[in-house]
GROMACS .gro file of C-alpha atoms in nm:
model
  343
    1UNK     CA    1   2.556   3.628   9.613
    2UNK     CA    2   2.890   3.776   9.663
    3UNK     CA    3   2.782   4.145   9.626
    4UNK     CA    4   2.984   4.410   9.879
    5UNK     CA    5   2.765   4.679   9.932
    6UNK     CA    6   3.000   4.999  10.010
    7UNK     CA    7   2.810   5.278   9.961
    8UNK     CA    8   2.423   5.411   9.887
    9UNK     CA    9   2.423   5.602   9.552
   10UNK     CA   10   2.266   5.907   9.572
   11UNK     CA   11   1.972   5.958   9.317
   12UNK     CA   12   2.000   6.217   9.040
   13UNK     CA   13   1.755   6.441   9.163
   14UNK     CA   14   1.929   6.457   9.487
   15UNK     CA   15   2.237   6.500   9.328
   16UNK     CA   16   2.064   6.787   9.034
   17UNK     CA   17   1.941   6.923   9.369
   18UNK     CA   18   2.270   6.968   9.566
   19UNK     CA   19   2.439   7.091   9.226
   20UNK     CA   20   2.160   7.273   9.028
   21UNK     CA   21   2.233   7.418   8.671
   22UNK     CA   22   2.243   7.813   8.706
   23UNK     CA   23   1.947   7.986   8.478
   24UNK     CA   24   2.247   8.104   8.222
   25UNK     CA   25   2.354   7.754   8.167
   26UNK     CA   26   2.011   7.645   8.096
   27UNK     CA   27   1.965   7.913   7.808
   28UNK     CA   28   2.326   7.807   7.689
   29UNK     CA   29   2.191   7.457   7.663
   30UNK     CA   30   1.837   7.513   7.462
   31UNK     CA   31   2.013   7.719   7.215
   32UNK     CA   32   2.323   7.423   7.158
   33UNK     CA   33   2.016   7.222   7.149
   34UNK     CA   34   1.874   7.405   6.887
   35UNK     CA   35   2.187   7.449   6.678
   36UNK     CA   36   2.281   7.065   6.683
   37UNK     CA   37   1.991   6.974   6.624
   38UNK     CA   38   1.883   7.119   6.285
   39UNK     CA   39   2.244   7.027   6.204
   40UNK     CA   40   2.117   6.625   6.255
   41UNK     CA   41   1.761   6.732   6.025
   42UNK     CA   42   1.944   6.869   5.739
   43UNK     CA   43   1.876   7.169   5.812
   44UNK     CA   44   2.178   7.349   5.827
   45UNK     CA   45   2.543   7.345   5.687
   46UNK     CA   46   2.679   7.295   5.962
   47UNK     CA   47   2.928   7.022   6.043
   48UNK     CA   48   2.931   6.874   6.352
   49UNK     CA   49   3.248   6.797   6.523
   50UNK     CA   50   3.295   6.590   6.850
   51UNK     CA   51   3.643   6.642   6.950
   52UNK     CA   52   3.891   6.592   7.263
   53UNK     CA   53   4.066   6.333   7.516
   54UNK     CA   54   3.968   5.983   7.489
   55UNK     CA   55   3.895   6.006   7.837
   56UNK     CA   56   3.857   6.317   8.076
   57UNK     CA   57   4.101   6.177   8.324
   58UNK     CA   58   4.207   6.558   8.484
   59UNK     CA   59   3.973   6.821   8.548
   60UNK     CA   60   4.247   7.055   8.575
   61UNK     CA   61   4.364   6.954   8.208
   62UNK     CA   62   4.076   6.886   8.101
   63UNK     CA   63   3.960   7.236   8.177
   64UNK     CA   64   4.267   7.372   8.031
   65UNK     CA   65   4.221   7.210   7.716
   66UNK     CA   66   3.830   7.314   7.698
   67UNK     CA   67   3.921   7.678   7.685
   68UNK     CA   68   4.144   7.681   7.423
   69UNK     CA   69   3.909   7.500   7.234
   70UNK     CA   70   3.618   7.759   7.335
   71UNK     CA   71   3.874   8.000   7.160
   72UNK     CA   72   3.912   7.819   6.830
   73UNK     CA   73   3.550   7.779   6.788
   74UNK     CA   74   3.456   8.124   6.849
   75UNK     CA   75   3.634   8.129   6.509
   76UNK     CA   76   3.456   7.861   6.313
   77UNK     CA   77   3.120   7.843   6.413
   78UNK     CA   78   2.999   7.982   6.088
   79UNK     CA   79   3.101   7.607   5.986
   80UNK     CA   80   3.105   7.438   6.268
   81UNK     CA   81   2.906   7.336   6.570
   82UNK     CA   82   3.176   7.174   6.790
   83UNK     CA   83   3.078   6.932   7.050
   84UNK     CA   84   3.336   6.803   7.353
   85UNK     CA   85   3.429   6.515   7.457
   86UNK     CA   86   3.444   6.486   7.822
   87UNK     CA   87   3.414   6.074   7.828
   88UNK     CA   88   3.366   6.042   8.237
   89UNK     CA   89   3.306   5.650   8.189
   90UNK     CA   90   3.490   5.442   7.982
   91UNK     CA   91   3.446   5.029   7.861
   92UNK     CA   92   3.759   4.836   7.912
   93UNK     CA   93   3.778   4.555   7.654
   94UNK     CA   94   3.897   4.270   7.918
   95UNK     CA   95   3.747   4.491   8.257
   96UNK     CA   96   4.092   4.568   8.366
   97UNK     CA   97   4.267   4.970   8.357
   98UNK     CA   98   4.097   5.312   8.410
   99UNK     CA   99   3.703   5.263   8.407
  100UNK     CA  100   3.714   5.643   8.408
  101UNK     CA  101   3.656   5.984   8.630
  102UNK     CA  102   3.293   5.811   8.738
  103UNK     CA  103   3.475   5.517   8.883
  104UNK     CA  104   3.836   5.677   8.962
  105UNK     CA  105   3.745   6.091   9.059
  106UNK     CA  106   4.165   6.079   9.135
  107UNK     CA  107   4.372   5.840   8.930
  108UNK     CA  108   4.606   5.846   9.233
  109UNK     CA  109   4.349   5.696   9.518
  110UNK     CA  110   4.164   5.406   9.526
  111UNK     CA  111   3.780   5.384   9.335
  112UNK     CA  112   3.522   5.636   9.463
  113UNK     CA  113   3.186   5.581   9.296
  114UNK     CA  114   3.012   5.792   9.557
  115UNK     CA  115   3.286   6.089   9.510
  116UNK     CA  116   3.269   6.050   9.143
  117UNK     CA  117   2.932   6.153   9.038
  118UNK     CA  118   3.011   6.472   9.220
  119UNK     CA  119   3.277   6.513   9.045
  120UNK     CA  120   3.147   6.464   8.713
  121UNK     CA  121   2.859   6.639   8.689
  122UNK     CA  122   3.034   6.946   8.841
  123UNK     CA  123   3.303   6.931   8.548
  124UNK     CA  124   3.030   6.904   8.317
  125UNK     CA  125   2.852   7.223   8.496
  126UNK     CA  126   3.188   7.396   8.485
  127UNK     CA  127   3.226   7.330   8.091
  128UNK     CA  128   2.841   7.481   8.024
  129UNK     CA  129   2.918   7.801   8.268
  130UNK     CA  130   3.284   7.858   8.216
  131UNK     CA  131   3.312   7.797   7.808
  132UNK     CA  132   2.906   7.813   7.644
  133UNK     CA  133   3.014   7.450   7.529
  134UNK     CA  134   2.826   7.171   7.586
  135UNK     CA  135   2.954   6.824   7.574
  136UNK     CA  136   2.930   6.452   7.490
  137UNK     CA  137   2.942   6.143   7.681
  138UNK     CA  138   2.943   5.786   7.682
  139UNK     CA  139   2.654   5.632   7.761
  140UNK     CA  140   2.826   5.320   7.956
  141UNK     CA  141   2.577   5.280   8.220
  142UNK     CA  142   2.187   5.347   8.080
  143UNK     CA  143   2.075   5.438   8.422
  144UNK     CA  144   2.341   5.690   8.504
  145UNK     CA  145   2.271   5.908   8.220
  146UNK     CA  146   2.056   6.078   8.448
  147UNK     CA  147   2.251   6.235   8.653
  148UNK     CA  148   2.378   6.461   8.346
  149UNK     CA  149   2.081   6.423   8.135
  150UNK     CA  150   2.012   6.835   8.176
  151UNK     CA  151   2.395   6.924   8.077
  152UNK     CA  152   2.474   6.684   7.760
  153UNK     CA  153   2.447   6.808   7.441
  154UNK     CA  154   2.502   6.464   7.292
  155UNK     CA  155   2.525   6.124   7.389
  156UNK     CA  156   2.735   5.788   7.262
  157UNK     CA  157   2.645   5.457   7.270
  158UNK     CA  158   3.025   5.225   7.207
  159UNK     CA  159   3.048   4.931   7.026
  160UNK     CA  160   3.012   4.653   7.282
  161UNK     CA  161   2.716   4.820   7.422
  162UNK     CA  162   2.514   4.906   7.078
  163UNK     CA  163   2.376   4.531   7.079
  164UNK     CA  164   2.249   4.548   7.406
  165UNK     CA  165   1.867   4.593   7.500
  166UNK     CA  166   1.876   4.833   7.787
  167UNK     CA  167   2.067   5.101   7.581
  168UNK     CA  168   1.851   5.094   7.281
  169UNK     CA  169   1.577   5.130   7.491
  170UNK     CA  170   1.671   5.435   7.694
  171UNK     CA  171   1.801   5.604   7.390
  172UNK     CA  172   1.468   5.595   7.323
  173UNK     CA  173   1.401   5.795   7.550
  174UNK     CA  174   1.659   6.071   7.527
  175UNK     CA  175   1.615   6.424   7.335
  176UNK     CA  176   1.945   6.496   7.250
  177UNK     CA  177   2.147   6.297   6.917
  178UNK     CA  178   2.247   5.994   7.044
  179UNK     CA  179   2.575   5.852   6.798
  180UNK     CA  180   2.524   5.444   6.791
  181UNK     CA  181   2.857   5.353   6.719
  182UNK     CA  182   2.880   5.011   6.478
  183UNK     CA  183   2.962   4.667   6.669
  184UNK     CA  184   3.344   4.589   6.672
  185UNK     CA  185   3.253   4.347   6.445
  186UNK     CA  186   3.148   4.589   6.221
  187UNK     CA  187   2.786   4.448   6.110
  188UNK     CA  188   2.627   4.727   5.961
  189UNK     CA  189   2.277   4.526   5.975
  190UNK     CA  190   2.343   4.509   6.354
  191UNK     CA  191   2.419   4.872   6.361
  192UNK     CA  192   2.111   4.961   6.170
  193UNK     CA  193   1.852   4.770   6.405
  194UNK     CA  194   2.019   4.990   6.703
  195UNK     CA  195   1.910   5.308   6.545
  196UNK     CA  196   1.583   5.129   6.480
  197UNK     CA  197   1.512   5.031   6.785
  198UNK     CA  198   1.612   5.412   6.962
  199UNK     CA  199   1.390   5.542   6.725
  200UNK     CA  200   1.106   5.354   6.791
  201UNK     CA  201   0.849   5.408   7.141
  202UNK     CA  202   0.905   5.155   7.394
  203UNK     CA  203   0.777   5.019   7.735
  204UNK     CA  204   1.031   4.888   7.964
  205UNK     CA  205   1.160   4.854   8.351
  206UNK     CA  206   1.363   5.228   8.409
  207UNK     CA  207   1.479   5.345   8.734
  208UNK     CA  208   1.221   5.083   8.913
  209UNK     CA  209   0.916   5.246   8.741
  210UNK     CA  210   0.722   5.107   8.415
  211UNK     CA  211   0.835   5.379   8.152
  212UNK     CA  212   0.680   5.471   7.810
  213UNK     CA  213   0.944   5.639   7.535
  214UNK     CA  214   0.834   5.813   7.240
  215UNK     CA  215   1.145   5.718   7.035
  216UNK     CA  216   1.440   5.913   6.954
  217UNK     CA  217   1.394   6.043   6.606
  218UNK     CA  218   1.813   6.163   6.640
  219UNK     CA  219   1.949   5.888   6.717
  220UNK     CA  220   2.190   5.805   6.442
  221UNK     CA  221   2.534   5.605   6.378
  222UNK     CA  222   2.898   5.634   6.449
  223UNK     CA  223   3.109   5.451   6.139
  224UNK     CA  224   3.437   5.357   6.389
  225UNK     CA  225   3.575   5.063   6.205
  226UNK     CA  226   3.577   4.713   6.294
  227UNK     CA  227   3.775   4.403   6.370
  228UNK     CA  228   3.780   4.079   6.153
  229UNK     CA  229   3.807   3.722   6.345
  230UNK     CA  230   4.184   3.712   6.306
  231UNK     CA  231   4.191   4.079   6.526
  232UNK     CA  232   4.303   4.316   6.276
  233UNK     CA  233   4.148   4.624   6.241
  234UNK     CA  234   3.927   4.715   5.899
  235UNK     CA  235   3.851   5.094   5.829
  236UNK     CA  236   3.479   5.206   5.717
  237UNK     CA  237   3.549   5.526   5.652
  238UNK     CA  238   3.632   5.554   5.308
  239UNK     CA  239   3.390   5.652   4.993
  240UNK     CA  240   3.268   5.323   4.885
  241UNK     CA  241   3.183   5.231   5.278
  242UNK     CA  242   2.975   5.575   5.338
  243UNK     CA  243   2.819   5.481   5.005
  244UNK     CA  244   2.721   5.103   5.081
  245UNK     CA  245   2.589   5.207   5.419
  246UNK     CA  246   2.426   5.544   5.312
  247UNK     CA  247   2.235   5.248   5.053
  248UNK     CA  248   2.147   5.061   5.398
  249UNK     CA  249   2.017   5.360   5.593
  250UNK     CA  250   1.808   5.469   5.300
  251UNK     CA  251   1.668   5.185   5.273
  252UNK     CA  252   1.558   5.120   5.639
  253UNK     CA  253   1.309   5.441   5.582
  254UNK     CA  254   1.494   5.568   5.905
  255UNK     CA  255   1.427   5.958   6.067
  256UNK     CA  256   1.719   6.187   5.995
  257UNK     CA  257   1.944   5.930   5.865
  258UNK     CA  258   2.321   6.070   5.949
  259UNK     CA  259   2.707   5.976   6.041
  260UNK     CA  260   2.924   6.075   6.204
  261UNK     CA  261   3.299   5.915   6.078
  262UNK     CA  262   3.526   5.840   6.422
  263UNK     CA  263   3.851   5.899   6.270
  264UNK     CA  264   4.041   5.702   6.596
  265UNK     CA  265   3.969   5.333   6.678
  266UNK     CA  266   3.958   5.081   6.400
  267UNK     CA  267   3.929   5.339   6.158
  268UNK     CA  268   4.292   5.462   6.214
  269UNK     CA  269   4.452   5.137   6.274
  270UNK     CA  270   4.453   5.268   6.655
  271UNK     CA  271   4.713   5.549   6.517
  272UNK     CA  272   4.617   5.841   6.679
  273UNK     CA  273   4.843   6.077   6.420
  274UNK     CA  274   4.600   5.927   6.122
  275UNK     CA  275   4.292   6.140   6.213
  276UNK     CA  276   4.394   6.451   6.026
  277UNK     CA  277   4.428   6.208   5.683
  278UNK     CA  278   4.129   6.074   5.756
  279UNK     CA  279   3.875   6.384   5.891
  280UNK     CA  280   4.020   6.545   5.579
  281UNK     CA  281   3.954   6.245   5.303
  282UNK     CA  282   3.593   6.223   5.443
  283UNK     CA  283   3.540   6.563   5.389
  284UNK     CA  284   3.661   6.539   5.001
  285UNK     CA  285   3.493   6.266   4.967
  286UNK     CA  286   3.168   6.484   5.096
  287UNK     CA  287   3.262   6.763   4.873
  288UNK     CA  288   3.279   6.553   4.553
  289UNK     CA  289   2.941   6.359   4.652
  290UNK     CA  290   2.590   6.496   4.700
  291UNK     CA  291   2.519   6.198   4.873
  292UNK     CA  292   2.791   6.145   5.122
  293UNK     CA  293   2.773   6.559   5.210
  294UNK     CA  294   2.416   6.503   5.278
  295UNK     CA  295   2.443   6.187   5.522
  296UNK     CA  296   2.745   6.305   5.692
  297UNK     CA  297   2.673   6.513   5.973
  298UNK     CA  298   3.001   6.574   6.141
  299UNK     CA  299   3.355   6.363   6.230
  300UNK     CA  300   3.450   6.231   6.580
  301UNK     CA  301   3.860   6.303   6.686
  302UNK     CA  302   4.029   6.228   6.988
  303UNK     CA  303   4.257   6.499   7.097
  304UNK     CA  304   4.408   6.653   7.375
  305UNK     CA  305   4.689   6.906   7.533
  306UNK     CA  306   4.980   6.640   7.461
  307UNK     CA  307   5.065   6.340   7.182
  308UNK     CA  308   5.002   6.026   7.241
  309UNK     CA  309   4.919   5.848   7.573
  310UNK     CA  310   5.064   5.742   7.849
  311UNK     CA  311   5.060   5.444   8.148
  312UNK     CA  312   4.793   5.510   8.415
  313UNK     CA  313   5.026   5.606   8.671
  314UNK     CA  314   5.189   5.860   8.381
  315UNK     CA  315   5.285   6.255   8.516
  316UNK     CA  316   5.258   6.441   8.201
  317UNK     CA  317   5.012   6.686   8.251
  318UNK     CA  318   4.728   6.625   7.994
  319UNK     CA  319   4.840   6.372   7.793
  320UNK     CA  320   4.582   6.106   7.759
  321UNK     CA  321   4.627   5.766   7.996
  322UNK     CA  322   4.386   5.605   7.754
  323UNK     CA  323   4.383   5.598   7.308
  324UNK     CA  324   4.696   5.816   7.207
  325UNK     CA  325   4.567   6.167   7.100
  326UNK     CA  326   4.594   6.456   6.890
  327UNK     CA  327   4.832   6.706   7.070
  328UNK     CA  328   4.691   7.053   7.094
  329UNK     CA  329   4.883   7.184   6.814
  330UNK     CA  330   4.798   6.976   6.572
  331UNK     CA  331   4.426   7.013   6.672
  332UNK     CA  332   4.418   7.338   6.620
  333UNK     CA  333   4.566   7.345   6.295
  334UNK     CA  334   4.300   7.055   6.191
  335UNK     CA  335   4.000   7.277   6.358
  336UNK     CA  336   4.061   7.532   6.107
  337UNK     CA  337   4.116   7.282   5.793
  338UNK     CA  338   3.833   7.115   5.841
  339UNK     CA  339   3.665   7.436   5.874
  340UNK     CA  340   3.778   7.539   5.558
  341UNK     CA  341   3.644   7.230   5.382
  342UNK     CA  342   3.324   7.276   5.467
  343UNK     CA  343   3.102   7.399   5.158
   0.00000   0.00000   0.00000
């Protein structure tokens, strides 16, 4: 086989060892838990609302960005329970460009797998101790969830990943929501034996042991839109898709049935400046239906300091080198109206 081994990984626990959670962080964590949580069960109001850059390519900006949005929520969480992005891996559709901060802890040196789960898990810590936010990630490798598994408050599972075994398993065996985003074909069937199967106990091969999950009763799905066979991109977002696939869920007798809309992706024709439009005809849609209200939990935008995106080797400081984003103006502005449009 022509496998170059670089450099042992070290395990989570050695690395939850060398960069423990501090006691304050793991209160801050139980009670987001909490919160998001009876969110996902129906059991409160509020709206959930995973929001910033498509990838977390900057701690520095990233951080930056974090604390402004700290600021805004202070001032909506009556409505909202706002979750972060900070995406530290990242799928590339052919395997080529940034595999994100996990791979690539500098975009300017070479790959540092070693380096990078460092460096990730103490941006993470740094979000929970600096801010009282807790974030999302993307759950591109099922085995490295656990080196965050005490610091996420949610996880995602993308679209060329949701058909695969080993992550429908380990969601399985995670507490937190876990967002199963549909396949880019956009098979809603598909998408609804994901969240079966992360619902449902399982035995399997984890981390070289024989494990035994309990199933994850939050796992849920992520409508992101989908591509036909000739490549162009077909939204899901609007009324009569949340109502066909609200019909679906119901009738699958799953837990907790719940969406989340991703307003980026296929959904916005991979036009970043669509989001707004879209978070905000979701949210009519949820105020004129009982139905759609009830079965969508929250919206998913990709935002960031600057517009749009940029090359890889780019120097504009927090703009995203990934999906174009939201600039921080004009997520701020869309915070607060989507704050005011939830009943």
């Amino acid at each position: 086989m022509s496998f170059q081994y670089i450099t042992q990984i070290p395990t989570p626990e050695e690395i939850k060892a060398e960069i423990p959670l501090s006691d304050k962080a793991k209160r801050i964590k139980a009670d987001r838990d909490r919160l998001i949580k009876d969110a996902f069960e129906g059991k409160s109001a509020r709206k959930a609302l995973v929001i910033g850059p498509c990838s977390a390519d900057n701690e520095n900006a990233v951080m930056e960005y974090m604390y402004r949005l700290a600021d805004v929520y202070a001032k909506v969480n009556d409505k909202l329970i706002i979750i972060p992005r900070i995406y530290t891996n990242k799928p590339r559709t052919t395997g080529a460009g940034y595999k994100g901060m996990l791979h690539q802890p500098d975009i300017n040196e070479k790959p540092n797998i070693h380096k990078g789960i460092y460096t990730i898990r103490r941006l993470h810590k740094r979000l929970v101790e600096e801010t009282g936010l807790t974030a999302a990630d993307e759950m591109l490798y099922p085995e490295n969830c656990r080196y965050l598994d005490d610091i996420l408050a949610y996880h995602a599972v993308g679209a060329r990943s949701v058909e695969n075994q080993e992550h429908r398993l380990t969601v399985s065996g995670i507490d937190e929501p876990v967002g199963m985003k549909n396949p880019t074909s956009g098979d809603l069937r598909v998408l609804i034996n994901s969240i079966k199967a992360a619902q449902m106990p399982h035995r399997f091969i984890f981390n070289g042991y024989e494990v035994q999950t309990q199933g994850n009763p939050l796992a849920h799905a992520i409508l992101r839109g989908a591509m036909n066979h000739y490549g162009s991109n077909i939204p899901n977002y609007h009324y009569e898709d949340l109502m066909q696939f609200s019909e679906l869920y119901l009738e699958s007798g799953l837990d907790n049935p719940a969406i989340i809309v991703d307003c980026n992706h296929a959904n916005s024709m991979k036009d970043y400046r669509e989001q707004p439009r879209i978070a905000k005809e979701v949210l009519n849609n949820a105020k004129n239906s009982e139905a759609v209200s009830r079965m969508v939990k929250g919206l998913m935008i990709e935002s960031y300091i600057m517009d749009g995106c940029q090359p890889e080797n780019g120097t504009n400081y927090g703009q995203s080198i990934t999906d174009g984003c939201l600039g921080w103006e004009k997520t701020e502005r869309l915070i607060y109206e989507i704050a005011d449009m939830v009943q």
